[in-house]
Structures are given as C-alpha cells and as structure tokens.
C-alpha cells in the first residue's frame, strides 16, 4: 500500500482541523468553541478506489496557522507529497496569508498539481473562492461540509489519486535506478555510470 503525506495548511480559524477530521473520518468531542492547533497533529486514513485497485494510507498533517510555529515547518516538509491550503473567504486577509504557506511548502518543494486550495465556506452566504494570483495554477474548490460533504470527499479522493500516481511512478523510477544502476563485482554493489 502506498503511503502519502499531506500537510493541511492555512491561516488560523480557516477550518483546517474540521476538514482534516472529516477527511480522516476522525471525531473529536468539541464544545463548539475554537481551540487552535498547537504545532501539528497527525490524523490517518486509508483511501481506497484510486484506480487499478490502488489504495493509499494517507497522513494528514493538520498544521497550526500560527506563524510562531514556523520553526516546525522543516519537519513538516520532510518527505511531503502534497499540500492542502485552506482558507475562509469570510475572514479578511486569509487569501493573502495563503501566499506565505504556498511560497514555503509548494513553490520551494512541490509542483502546483501537488497543491489543492480549499475555500472553506462555513455559511451559504460566503463569498466565492478567489485566492491570490500566486495560486492561480493550483486546483481550487469551494467546500462546505454541511451542504456538500460528498463533494469534498470527491475532491480529496481525486487529489490523493494524483499524488498516489506520482508516488508510485517515483517508487518505480527509484527501483529502476537501483536495479539498472548497480553493477555486481565480487558480490559488492558498485554504482555504475
């Protein structure tokens, strides 16, 4: 089974934990009051039906939106396969705050196709999703868990499928390099040219 690591990033109070819990089928008792994530929390889920009988074990790294945890970013970035950027269009400045996360986690480490931007609409009167022009090439979706939970699951499954294909292709490429790039001389592996 493939393992896929996805960081869920965005400004404070954008809905990252709500979305992470939903996608991982995790439930936490909540009093309804906002409790910010301290650093990072990891939730896991198995995603099936990725085509060709593939399944993926997905680690969702639900990261604090508080910039004071920026020192954790190198650990979060390690062996990262994808990023979900979450923002709330009802919160002024959220779209601009995404640029900081994009610059560090996507433009420096990944491709735009490895980033999914979720415009987390908490009300039916929310504005349409308009992230900054920096994110224009990233897949973007308007989501509202209460009104269209299956739409969010579908977006997520499609995103994970794309990441799983990249992970699988990279694994096969690495295996070919190992098999094709090692010459046997006296029983010791020597790197060939």
Coordinates of C-alpha atoms in Angstrom, one line a residue:
X1 CA 0.0 0.0 0.0
X2 CA 1.3 3.5 -0.9
X3 CA 1.9 6.0 1.9
X4 CA 1.0 9.6 1.1
X5 CA 1.9 12.5 3.4
X6 CA -0.2 15.7 3.0
X7 CA 0.2 18.9 5.0
X8 CA -3.1 20.8 5.7
X9 CA -2.1 24.5 6.0
X10 CA -3.7 27.9 6.2
X11 CA -4.4 30.8 8.4
X12 CA -5.8 30.4 11.9
X13 CA -9.5 29.7 12.1
X14 CA -9.8 28.7 8.5
X15 CA -11.2 25.2 9.2
X16 CA -8.1 23.0 8.8
X17 CA -8.9 20.8 11.8
X18 CA -12.6 20.4 10.8
X19 CA -11.6 19.4 7.3
X20 CA -8.8 17.1 8.5
X21 CA -11.1 15.3 10.9
X22 CA -13.8 14.9 8.3
X23 CA -11.4 13.5 5.6
X24 CA -9.9 11.1 8.1
X25 CA -13.3 10.0 9.5
X26 CA -12.0 11.2 12.9
X27 CA -14.2 12.6 15.5
X28 CA -13.2 14.6 18.5
X29 CA -15.6 15.8 21.2
X30 CA -15.9 19.6 20.8
X31 CA -17.5 22.1 23.0
X32 CA -18.1 24.3 19.9
X33 CA -15.5 26.8 21.0
X34 CA -12.4 27.4 18.9
X35 CA -9.3 25.6 20.1
X36 CA -6.2 26.4 18.0
X37 CA -3.9 23.5 17.0
X38 CA -0.6 23.7 18.8
X39 CA 2.1 23.0 16.3
X40 CA 0.8 20.0 14.3
X41 CA -1.4 17.0 14.8
X42 CA -1.5 13.9 12.5
X43 CA -4.6 12.0 11.5
X44 CA -4.5 9.0 9.3
X45 CA -7.0 7.5 6.8
X46 CA -7.0 4.8 4.2
X47 CA -8.2 5.9 0.8
X48 CA -9.5 3.1 -1.5
X49 CA -10.7 3.0 -5.1
X50 CA -7.8 5.0 -6.5
X51 CA -8.0 3.2 -9.8
X52 CA -6.3 -0.1 -10.7
X53 CA -7.1 -1.4 -7.2
X54 CA -4.7 1.0 -5.6
X55 CA -5.1 2.1 -2.0
X56 CA -3.2 4.7 -0.1
X57 CA -2.6 5.2 3.6
X58 CA -2.8 9.0 4.0
X59 CA -1.3 11.0 6.7
X60 CA -2.9 14.4 7.1
X61 CA -0.6 16.8 9.0
X62 CA -3.1 19.3 10.4
X63 CA -0.8 22.3 11.0
X64 CA -1.3 25.3 13.1
X65 CA -1.8 28.5 11.2
X66 CA 0.1 30.5 13.9
X67 CA 3.3 31.8 12.5
X68 CA 5.1 31.2 15.8
X69 CA 5.2 27.5 14.9
X70 CA 7.2 28.3 11.7
X71 CA 10.3 26.5 13.3
X72 CA 8.3 23.2 12.8
X73 CA 8.0 23.7 9.0
X74 CA 11.2 21.8 8.1
X75 CA 9.9 18.7 9.9
X76 CA 6.5 19.1 8.3
X77 CA 8.1 19.5 4.9
X78 CA 10.2 16.3 5.2
X79 CA 9.1 13.7 2.7
X80 CA 5.9 15.7 1.9
X81 CA 3.9 14.6 -1.1
X82 CA 1.1 17.2 -1.2
X83 CA -0.4 20.3 0.4
X84 CA -4.0 21.3 1.1
X85 CA -4.3 25.0 1.6
X86 CA -7.5 26.0 3.5
X87 CA -8.9 29.5 3.9
X88 CA -12.2 31.1 4.9
X89 CA -13.3 33.7 2.4
X90 CA -15.3 35.4 5.2
X91 CA -12.1 36.3 7.0
X92 CA -10.3 39.3 5.7
X93 CA -6.7 38.6 4.7
X94 CA -6.9 34.9 4.7
X95 CA -6.3 34.7 0.9
X96 CA -3.1 36.8 1.3
X97 CA -1.9 34.6 4.2
X98 CA -2.0 31.6 2.0
X99 CA 0.8 33.1 -0.1
X100 CA 3.3 32.5 2.8
X101 CA 2.4 28.8 3.0
X102 CA 2.4 28.5 -0.8
X103 CA 5.9 30.0 -1.1
X104 CA 7.4 27.8 1.6
X105 CA 5.7 24.5 1.0
X106 CA 4.7 24.5 -2.7
X107 CA 6.8 26.8 -4.8
X108 CA 10.0 25.7 -3.0
X109 CA 9.3 21.9 -2.7
X110 CA 6.4 20.7 -4.9
X111 CA 4.5 21.4 -8.1
X112 CA 1.2 23.3 -8.3
X113 CA -0.5 20.0 -9.1
X114 CA 0.5 18.7 -5.7
X115 CA -1.4 21.5 -4.0
X116 CA -5.2 21.7 -3.5
X117 CA -6.7 25.0 -2.4
X118 CA -9.9 24.6 -0.4
X119 CA -12.1 27.7 0.1
X120 CA -13.9 26.6 3.3
X121 CA -17.3 28.2 3.2
X122 CA -18.9 28.0 6.6
X123 CA -22.1 29.7 5.6
X124 CA -24.3 29.6 2.5
X125 CA -23.8 33.4 2.1
X126 CA -20.0 33.1 1.8
X127 CA -18.2 34.8 -1.0
X128 CA -16.9 32.8 -3.9
X129 CA -13.4 31.5 -3.7
X130 CA -10.8 33.9 -5.1
X131 CA -7.3 33.1 -3.8
X132 CA -4.4 35.3 -4.9
X133 CA -3.0 35.1 -8.4
X134 CA 0.0 33.3 -7.0
X135 CA -2.3 30.2 -6.5
X136 CA -3.9 30.5 -9.9
X137 CA -2.4 27.3 -11.3
X138 CA -3.3 25.2 -8.3
X139 CA -6.6 23.2 -8.3
X140 CA -9.2 25.1 -6.3
X141 CA -12.5 24.0 -4.8
X142 CA -15.3 25.7 -2.9
X143 CA -16.3 23.4 0.0
X144 CA -19.0 23.4 2.6
X145 CA -19.1 20.2 4.7
X146 CA -22.6 20.8 5.9
X147 CA -24.0 21.3 2.4
X148 CA -21.8 19.1 0.2
X149 CA -19.8 16.6 2.2
X150 CA -19.6 14.2 -0.7
X151 CA -18.2 17.0 -3.0
X152 CA -15.3 17.5 -0.6
X153 CA -14.7 13.7 -0.4
X154 CA -14.6 13.5 -4.2
X155 CA -12.2 16.4 -4.5
X156 CA -10.0 14.8 -1.9
X157 CA -10.1 11.4 -3.5
X158 CA -9.1 12.9 -6.8
X159 CA -6.3 14.8 -5.3
X160 CA -5.0 11.7 -3.4
X161 CA -5.2 9.7 -6.6
X162 CA -3.0 12.2 -8.4
X163 CA -0.5 12.2 -5.6
X164 CA -0.6 8.4 -5.3
X165 CA 0.2 8.1 -9.1
X166 CA 3.2 10.4 -8.6
X167 CA 4.4 8.4 -5.5
X168 CA 4.0 5.2 -7.4
X169 CA 5.8 6.5 -10.5
X170 CA 8.7 7.8 -8.3
X171 CA 8.9 4.5 -6.5
X172 CA 9.2 2.6 -9.8
X173 CA 11.7 5.1 -11.1
X174 CA 13.8 4.6 -7.9
X175 CA 13.6 0.9 -8.2
X176 CA 14.7 1.0 -11.9
X177 CA 17.7 3.2 -10.9
X178 CA 18.7 0.7 -8.2
X179 CA 18.2 -2.4 -10.5
X180 CA 19.8 -0.8 -13.6
X181 CA 22.4 1.4 -11.9
X182 CA 24.2 -1.2 -9.8
X183 CA 26.9 -3.5 -11.2
X184 CA 27.9 -6.6 -9.3
X185 CA 31.6 -7.1 -9.0
X186 CA 32.8 -9.7 -6.5
X187 CA 29.4 -9.7 -4.8
X188 CA 29.7 -6.0 -3.9
X189 CA 27.3 -3.4 -5.3
X190 CA 29.2 -0.6 -7.2
X191 CA 27.4 2.4 -8.6
X192 CA 27.6 2.3 -12.5
X193 CA 27.9 5.4 -14.7

